[in-house]
Amino acid sequence: IIDDRILVCVRTRPMIPKETDKKDFKILTFSGDRNLTLHDVKKNVDLSLRLDNYDYTFDFVFDDDKSNEELYQKTLMSMIDSIFMDRMKISMFAYGQTGSGKTYTMMSVFKQAISDMFLGLHSEALYASLGLSLSISFFEVYQGKVFDLFNNRTNVDVMEDNQGNVNLRGLSETFVRTSEDVLHLLAKGQKVRVSRATEMNDTSSRSHAILQVVLRTESGELHGRLTLIDLAGSEKGSDTPNSDKQMRNEAAEINKSLLALKECIRALGDESSHTPFRDSKLTMILRDSLIGKSSRAIMIACLSPGYSGAEATLNTLRYAERLKVFGADIPEVVVDDRRIAEQSRLAQLASLRTAAQRVTAAPAAAHSSHSLHSSHSTVHTHTRHTQLRTVTVLLL
């Protein structure tokens, strides 16, 4: 059960062949569920080497042996109930260097979340009585402009009304009935998202992708919302020295919008009288996710584990640490009847998921058994034919 305004977690991916081939080595060690240390090798003035250790504590840390399912259960799953019951607006975003595993993490978490939302939506014991429908929208922020990924990348206008509410004019909203429908649409949208091969990553995302899952009442009123933001990777010029002008412009725009997001978070943490949300389209869109009593956010800081990315990893950790300061003023959780009821619903949701996984696994197991049986039959037949040929030879 999460009550922090921002839940800040850190995840590292395994080393990849490209890194091990270059004799790169791990610089991160993890201790328990909340602590990690970055070990950075530095040169002294006399050219001797020293080891600088940087210790960090977050809400959760996930080493490369932790599964996507464990990450989801400890972070987003505990907030799913509040979207239905408390009309919350939950946001989750991944930040980190290009190639650190952001898109992989976000897509996996989303598949689990959308499955749970449909299980709850169709369960009489959970949320079916609320009479809600579910719709999705998928768009990207690229070079300061917004494009609809479900509608051939048509342009979307970001408009702010006189009450400070941001509206996305021209963004399509598709109502869906099953998680399979959602995943089909998501795959379609991912194909048109801007990505390019860079020296850091063969399929580097060059835009910030935002996926919104909206719950609406029978009258069409907004009931709750889940927003997943896959931020484009931060880059330095030295990361891509052979890039062309377009890629350099993309990197500059990405870094500009990430800096704007950082400044907004800093202003919120300092309780400044002015928060510069209008400095970029990204921060204008995320404004509703970072302020307001009905908003909660999860930040997954994705790290590359090797020494070659030490500087970027350290910057990501400092960015994440700043977010944690912003979310630190939430009071302790009070266990009351409402909290107990929420825990009960989450336990029911976990049971539904386990049952659904068994149903999904059963046909696969049956197919495997059938294939194994067929294989045994083939071996048996082959053996019998071999024996017959042997007998024939002996008779001859």
PDB file of N, CA, C and O in Angstrom, residues 104-154:
ATOM      1  N   TYR A 104      11.713  -1.726 -22.023  1.00  0.00           N
ATOM      2  CA  TYR A 104      11.499  -3.124 -21.641  1.00  0.00           C
ATOM      3  C   TYR A 104      10.755  -3.208 -20.303  1.00  0.00           C
ATOM      4  O   TYR A 104       9.784  -3.961 -20.161  1.00  0.00           O
ATOM      5  N   THR A 105      11.187  -2.422 -19.340  1.00  0.00           N
ATOM      6  CA  THR A 105      10.557  -2.427 -18.015  1.00  0.00           C
ATOM      7  C   THR A 105       9.126  -1.921 -18.082  1.00  0.00           C
ATOM      8  O   THR A 105       8.202  -2.545 -17.543  1.00  0.00           O
ATOM      9  N   MET A 106       8.913  -0.805 -18.766  1.00  0.00           N
ATOM     10  CA  MET A 106       7.592  -0.200 -18.807  1.00  0.00           C
ATOM     11  C   MET A 106       6.572  -1.081 -19.532  1.00  0.00           C
ATOM     12  O   MET A 106       5.422  -1.207 -19.111  1.00  0.00           O
ATOM     13  N   MET A 107       6.972  -1.700 -20.625  1.00  0.00           N
ATOM     14  CA  MET A 107       6.041  -2.547 -21.369  1.00  0.00           C
ATOM     15  C   MET A 107       5.646  -3.777 -20.565  1.00  0.00           C
ATOM     16  O   MET A 107       4.490  -4.201 -20.572  1.00  0.00           O
ATOM     17  N   SER A 108       6.591  -4.340 -19.847  1.00  0.00           N
ATOM     18  CA  SER A 108       6.288  -5.502 -19.023  1.00  0.00           C
ATOM     19  C   SER A 108       5.339  -5.144 -17.881  1.00  0.00           C
ATOM     20  O   SER A 108       4.372  -5.861 -17.605  1.00  0.00           O
ATOM     21  N   VAL A 109       5.619  -4.024 -17.218  1.00  0.00           N
ATOM     22  CA  VAL A 109       4.758  -3.578 -16.119  1.00  0.00           C
ATOM     23  C   VAL A 109       3.351  -3.278 -16.633  1.00  0.00           C
ATOM     24  O   VAL A 109       2.352  -3.643 -16.007  1.00  0.00           O
ATOM     25  N   PHE A 110       3.267  -2.638 -17.804  1.00  0.00           N
ATOM     26  CA  PHE A 110       1.961  -2.288 -18.338  1.00  0.00           C
ATOM     27  C   PHE A 110       1.131  -3.530 -18.642  1.00  0.00           C
ATOM     28  O   PHE A 110      -0.076  -3.565 -18.366  1.00  0.00           O
ATOM     29  N   LYS A 111       1.738  -4.559 -19.212  1.00  0.00           N
ATOM     30  CA  LYS A 111       0.990  -5.784 -19.533  1.00  0.00           C
ATOM     31  C   LYS A 111       0.375  -6.390 -18.278  1.00  0.00           C
ATOM     32  O   LYS A 111      -0.766  -6.862 -18.306  1.00  0.00           O
ATOM     33  N   GLN A 112       1.122  -6.370 -17.182  1.00  0.00           N
ATOM     34  CA  GLN A 112       0.590  -6.903 -15.928  1.00  0.00           C
ATOM     35  C   GLN A 112      -0.515  -6.014 -15.375  1.00  0.00           C
ATOM     36  O   GLN A 112      -1.537  -6.495 -14.888  1.00  0.00           O
ATOM     37  N   ALA A 113      -0.325  -4.702 -15.466  1.00  0.00           N
ATOM     38  CA  ALA A 113      -1.307  -3.760 -14.925  1.00  0.00           C
ATOM     39  C   ALA A 113      -2.632  -3.836 -15.677  1.00  0.00           C
ATOM     40  O   ALA A 113      -3.703  -3.872 -15.064  1.00  0.00           O
ATOM     41  N   ILE A 114      -2.572  -3.859 -17.014  1.00  0.00           N
ATOM     42  CA  ILE A 114      -3.808  -3.866 -17.791  1.00  0.00           C
ATOM     43  C   ILE A 114      -4.554  -5.178 -17.592  1.00  0.00           C
ATOM     44  O   ILE A 114      -5.791  -5.214 -17.567  1.00  0.00           O
ATOM     45  N   SER A 115      -3.818  -6.273 -17.419  1.00  0.00           N
ATOM     46  CA  SER A 115      -4.458  -7.557 -17.130  1.00  0.00           C
ATOM     47  C   SER A 115      -5.199  -7.503 -15.800  1.00  0.00           C
ATOM     48  O   SER A 115      -6.353  -7.931 -15.694  1.00  0.00           O
ATOM     49  N   ASP A 116      -4.563  -6.948 -14.773  1.00  0.00           N
ATOM     50  CA  ASP A 116      -5.203  -6.833 -13.458  1.00  0.00           C
ATOM     51  C   ASP A 116      -6.411  -5.898 -13.501  1.00  0.00           C
ATOM     52  O   ASP A 116      -7.426  -6.138 -12.830  1.00  0.00           O
ATOM     53  N   MET A 117      -6.311  -4.819 -14.264  1.00  0.00           N
ATOM     54  CA  MET A 117      -7.428  -3.872 -14.342  1.00  0.00           C
ATOM     55  C   MET A 117      -8.657  -4.524 -14.970  1.00  0.00           C
ATOM     56  O   MET A 117      -9.789  -4.331 -14.506  1.00  0.00           O
ATOM     57  N   PHE A 118      -8.471  -5.326 -15.994  1.00  0.00           N
ATOM     58  CA  PHE A 118      -9.602  -6.020 -16.602  1.00  0.00           C
ATOM     59  C   PHE A 118     -10.150  -7.114 -15.691  1.00  0.00           C
ATOM     60  O   PHE A 118     -11.359  -7.328 -15.629  1.00  0.00           O
ATOM     61  N   LEU A 119      -9.256  -7.820 -14.984  1.00  0.00           N
ATOM     62  CA  LEU A 119      -9.728  -8.832 -14.031  1.00  0.00           C
ATOM     63  C   LEU A 119     -10.624  -8.190 -12.977  1.00  0.00           C
ATOM     64  O   LEU A 119     -11.690  -8.715 -12.637  1.00  0.00           O
ATOM     65  N   GLY A 120     -10.183  -7.042 -12.447  1.00  0.00           N
ATOM     66  CA  GLY A 120     -10.985  -6.347 -11.446  1.00  0.00           C
ATOM     67  C   GLY A 120     -12.260  -5.766 -12.008  1.00  0.00           C
ATOM     68  O   GLY A 120     -13.317  -5.799 -11.365  1.00  0.00           O
ATOM     69  N   LEU A 121     -12.180  -5.254 -13.228  1.00  0.00           N
ATOM     70  CA  LEU A 121     -13.336  -4.631 -13.877  1.00  0.00           C
ATOM     71  C   LEU A 121     -14.460  -5.631 -14.113  1.00  0.00           C
ATOM     72  O   LEU A 121     -15.648  -5.281 -14.043  1.00  0.00           O
ATOM     73  N   HIS A 122     -14.113  -6.895 -14.366  1.00  0.00           N
ATOM     74  CA  HIS A 122     -15.107  -7.926 -14.671  1.00  0.00           C
ATOM     75  C   HIS A 122     -15.489  -8.770 -13.457  1.00  0.00           C
ATOM     76  O   HIS A 122     -16.306  -9.689 -13.580  1.00  0.00           O
ATOM     77  N   SER A 123     -14.902  -8.481 -12.295  1.00  0.00           N
ATOM     78  CA  SER A 123     -15.181  -9.267 -11.096  1.00  0.00           C
ATOM     79  C   SER A 123     -16.273  -8.610 -10.254  1.00  0.00           C
ATOM     80  O   SER A 123     -16.133  -7.460  -9.826  1.00  0.00           O
ATOM     81  N   GLU A 124     -17.343  -9.345 -10.002  1.00  0.00           N
ATOM     82  CA  GLU A 124     -18.433  -8.833  -9.159  1.00  0.00           C
ATOM     83  C   GLU A 124     -17.943  -8.568  -7.736  1.00  0.00           C
ATOM     84  O   GLU A 124     -18.455  -7.682  -7.052  1.00  0.00           O
ATOM     85  N   ALA A 125     -16.967  -9.345  -7.293  1.00  0.00           N
ATOM     86  CA  ALA A 125     -16.454  -9.180  -5.932  1.00  0.00           C
ATOM     87  C   ALA A 125     -15.582  -7.940  -5.791  1.00  0.00           C
ATOM     88  O   ALA A 125     -15.328  -7.490  -4.677  1.00  0.00           O
ATOM     89  N   LEU A 126     -15.137  -7.367  -6.929  1.00  0.00           N
ATOM     90  CA  LEU A 126     -14.255  -6.212  -6.869  1.00  0.00           C
ATOM     91  C   LEU A 126     -14.918  -4.955  -7.430  1.00  0.00           C
ATOM     92  O   LEU A 126     -15.569  -4.215  -6.705  1.00  0.00           O
ATOM     93  N   TYR A 127     -14.804  -4.694  -8.745  1.00  0.00           N
ATOM     94  CA  TYR A 127     -15.186  -3.383  -9.263  1.00  0.00           C
ATOM     95  C   TYR A 127     -16.292  -3.401 -10.317  1.00  0.00           C
ATOM     96  O   TYR A 127     -16.636  -2.340 -10.844  1.00  0.00           O
ATOM     97  N   ALA A 128     -16.842  -4.573 -10.629  1.00  0.00           N
ATOM     98  CA  ALA A 128     -17.851  -4.642 -11.697  1.00  0.00           C
ATOM     99  C   ALA A 128     -19.070  -3.775 -11.389  1.00  0.00           C
ATOM    100  O   ALA A 128     -19.676  -3.186 -12.286  1.00  0.00           O
ATOM    101  N   SER A 129     -19.429  -3.674 -10.117  1.00  0.00           N
ATOM    102  CA  SER A 129     -20.626  -2.917  -9.726  1.00  0.00           C
ATOM    103  C   SER A 129     -20.482  -1.413  -9.953  1.00  0.00           C
ATOM    104  O   SER A 129     -21.479  -0.680  -9.932  1.00  0.00           O
ATOM    105  N   LEU A 130     -19.256  -0.946 -10.190  1.00  0.00           N
ATOM    106  CA  LEU A 130     -19.044   0.482 -10.424  1.00  0.00           C
ATOM    107  C   LEU A 130     -19.518   0.917 -11.805  1.00  0.00           C
ATOM    108  O   LEU A 130     -19.679   2.113 -12.060  1.00  0.00           O
ATOM    109  N   GLY A 131     -19.711  -0.044 -12.696  1.00  0.00           N
ATOM    110  CA  GLY A 131     -20.217   0.275 -14.037  1.00  0.00           C
ATOM    111  C   GLY A 131     -19.262   1.115 -14.864  1.00  0.00           C
ATOM    112  O   GLY A 131     -19.688   2.027 -15.580  1.00  0.00           O
ATOM    113  N   LEU A 132     -17.989   0.806 -14.806  1.00  0.00           N
ATOM    114  CA  LEU A 132     -16.991   1.604 -15.499  1.00  0.00           C
ATOM    115  C   LEU A 132     -16.599   0.976 -16.838  1.00  0.00           C
ATOM    116  O   LEU A 132     -16.690  -0.234 -17.026  1.00  0.00           O
ATOM    117  N   SER A 133     -16.149   1.814 -17.751  1.00  0.00           N
ATOM    118  CA  SER A 133     -15.570   1.352 -19.008  1.00  0.00           C
ATOM    119  C   SER A 133     -14.120   1.810 -19.068  1.00  0.00           C
ATOM    120  O   SER A 133     -13.718   2.748 -18.361  1.00  0.00           O
ATOM    121  N   LEU A 134     -13.334   1.161 -19.922  1.00  0.00           N
ATOM    122  CA  LEU A 134     -11.903   1.428 -19.971  1.00  0.00           C
ATOM    123  C   LEU A 134     -11.505   1.827 -21.392  1.00  0.00           C
ATOM    124  O   LEU A 134     -11.902   1.193 -22.357  1.00  0.00           O
ATOM    125  N   SER A 135     -10.735   2.904 -21.494  1.00  0.00           N
ATOM    126  CA  SER A 135     -10.239   3.357 -22.794  1.00  0.00           C
ATOM    127  C   SER A 135      -8.755   3.654 -22.696  1.00  0.00           C
ATOM    128  O   SER A 135      -8.222   3.859 -21.594  1.00  0.00           O
ATOM    129  N   ILE A 136      -8.088   3.674 -23.850  1.00  0.00           N
ATOM    130  CA  ILE A 136      -6.657   3.959 -23.863  1.00  0.00           C
ATOM    131  C   ILE A 136      -6.317   4.988 -24.936  1.00  0.00           C
ATOM    132  O   ILE A 136      -6.996   5.093 -25.960  1.00  0.00           O
ATOM    133  N   SER A 137      -5.252   5.729 -24.687  1.00  0.00           N
ATOM    134  CA  SER A 137      -4.672   6.659 -25.651  1.00  0.00           C
ATOM    135  C   SER A 137      -3.169   6.477 -25.592  1.00  0.00           C
ATOM    136  O   SER A 137      -2.600   6.162 -24.540  1.00  0.00           O
ATOM    137  N   PHE A 138      -2.503   6.681 -26.728  1.00  0.00           N
ATOM    138  CA  PHE A 138      -1.061   6.473 -26.808  1.00  0.00           C
ATOM    139  C   PHE A 138      -0.476   7.566 -27.699  1.00  0.00           C
ATOM    140  O   PHE A 138      -0.873   7.708 -28.859  1.00  0.00           O
ATOM    141  N   PHE A 139       0.436   8.359 -27.153  1.00  0.00           N
ATOM    142  CA  PHE A 139       0.999   9.462 -27.926  1.00  0.00           C
ATOM    143  C   PHE A 139       2.456   9.675 -27.551  1.00  0.00           C
ATOM    144  O   PHE A 139       2.931   9.159 -26.528  1.00  0.00           O
ATOM    145  N   GLU A 140       3.169  10.428 -28.379  1.00  0.00           N
ATOM    146  CA  GLU A 140       4.573  10.699 -28.118  1.00  0.00           C
ATOM    147  C   GLU A 140       4.848  12.197 -28.182  1.00  0.00           C
ATOM    148  O   GLU A 140       4.174  12.938 -28.906  1.00  0.00           O
ATOM    149  N   VAL A 141       5.841  12.628 -27.411  1.00  0.00           N
ATOM    150  CA  VAL A 141       6.342  13.998 -27.472  1.00  0.00           C
ATOM    151  C   VAL A 141       7.684  13.931 -28.186  1.00  0.00           C
ATOM    152  O   VAL A 141       8.659  13.366 -27.673  1.00  0.00           O
ATOM    153  N   TYR A 142       7.729  14.495 -29.392  1.00  0.00           N
ATOM    154  CA  TYR A 142       8.930  14.425 -30.221  1.00  0.00           C
ATOM    155  C   TYR A 142       9.266  15.813 -30.752  1.00  0.00           C
ATOM    156  O   TYR A 142       8.442  16.461 -31.394  1.00  0.00           O
ATOM    157  N   GLN A 143      10.467  16.266 -30.453  1.00  0.00           N
ATOM    158  CA  GLN A 143      10.935  17.573 -30.915  1.00  0.00           C
ATOM    159  C   GLN A 143       9.960  18.698 -30.533  1.00  0.00           C
ATOM    160  O   GLN A 143       9.702  19.613 -31.317  1.00  0.00           O
ATOM    161  N   GLY A 144       9.414  18.602 -29.328  1.00  0.00           N
ATOM    162  CA  GLY A 144       8.530  19.655 -28.829  1.00  0.00           C
ATOM    163  C   GLY A 144       7.115  19.598 -29.366  1.00  0.00           C
ATOM    164  O   GLY A 144       6.319  20.498 -29.096  1.00  0.00           O
ATOM    165  N   LYS A 145       6.781  18.553 -30.127  1.00  0.00           N
ATOM    166  CA  LYS A 145       5.427  18.393 -30.665  1.00  0.00           C
ATOM    167  C   LYS A 145       4.837  17.069 -30.185  1.00  0.00           C
ATOM    168  O   LYS A 145       5.576  16.148 -29.819  1.00  0.00           O
ATOM    169  N   VAL A 146       3.504  16.993 -30.201  1.00  0.00           N
ATOM    170  CA  VAL A 146       2.813  15.802 -29.706  1.00  0.00           C
ATOM    171  C   VAL A 146       2.113  15.107 -30.869  1.00  0.00           C
ATOM    172  O   VAL A 146       1.421  15.759 -31.667  1.00  0.00           O
ATOM    173  N   PHE A 147       2.274  13.769 -30.948  1.00  0.00           N
ATOM    174  CA  PHE A 147       1.706  12.997 -32.048  1.00  0.00           C
ATOM    175  C   PHE A 147       0.926  11.804 -31.504  1.00  0.00           C
ATOM    176  O   PHE A 147       1.373  11.130 -30.565  1.00  0.00           O
ATOM    177  N   ASP A 148      -0.229  11.537 -32.114  1.00  0.00           N
ATOM    178  CA  ASP A 148      -1.105  10.437 -31.715  1.00  0.00           C
ATOM    179  C   ASP A 148      -0.603   9.145 -32.360  1.00  0.00           C
ATOM    180  O   ASP A 148      -0.653   8.986 -33.579  1.00  0.00           O
ATOM    181  N   LEU A 149      -0.164   8.185 -31.555  1.00  0.00           N
ATOM    182  CA  LEU A 149       0.386   6.934 -32.082  1.00  0.00           C
ATOM    183  C   LEU A 149      -0.694   5.937 -32.476  1.00  0.00           C
ATOM    184  O   LEU A 149      -0.391   4.913 -33.093  1.00  0.00           O
ATOM    185  N   PHE A 150      -1.946   6.196 -32.109  1.00  0.00           N
ATOM    186  CA  PHE A 150      -3.058   5.337 -32.533  1.00  0.00           C
ATOM    187  C   PHE A 150      -3.758   5.888 -33.775  1.00  0.00           C
ATOM    188  O   PHE A 150      -4.727   5.301 -34.247  1.00  0.00           O
ATOM    189  N   ASN A 151      -3.304   7.024 -34.266  1.00  0.00           N
ATOM    190  CA  ASN A 151      -3.988   7.655 -35.396  1.00  0.00           C
ATOM    191  C   ASN A 151      -2.970   8.204 -36.405  1.00  0.00           C
ATOM    192  O   ASN A 151      -2.988   9.387 -36.749  1.00  0.00           O
ATOM    193  N   ASN A 152      -2.064   7.313 -36.836  1.00  0.00           N
ATOM    194  CA  ASN A 152      -1.098   7.652 -37.891  1.00  0.00           C
ATOM    195  C   ASN A 152      -0.251   8.880 -37.567  1.00  0.00           C
ATOM    196  O   ASN A 152       0.064   9.677 -38.450  1.00  0.00           O
ATOM    197  N   ARG A 153       0.066   9.054 -36.313  1.00  0.00           N
ATOM    198  CA  ARG A 153       0.916  10.161 -35.856  1.00  0.00           C
ATOM    199  C   ARG A 153       0.358  11.531 -36.248  1.00  0.00           C
ATOM    200  O   ARG A 153       1.098  12.454 -36.580  1.00  0.00           O
ATOM    201  N   THR A 154      -0.951  11.670 -36.164  1.00  0.00           N
ATOM    202  CA  THR A 154      -1.535  12.990 -36.401  1.00  0.00           C
ATOM    203  C   THR A 154      -1.154  13.921 -35.256  1.00  0.00           C
ATOM    204  O   THR A 154      -0.937  13.500 -34.119  1.00  0.00           O
TER     205      THR A 154
END
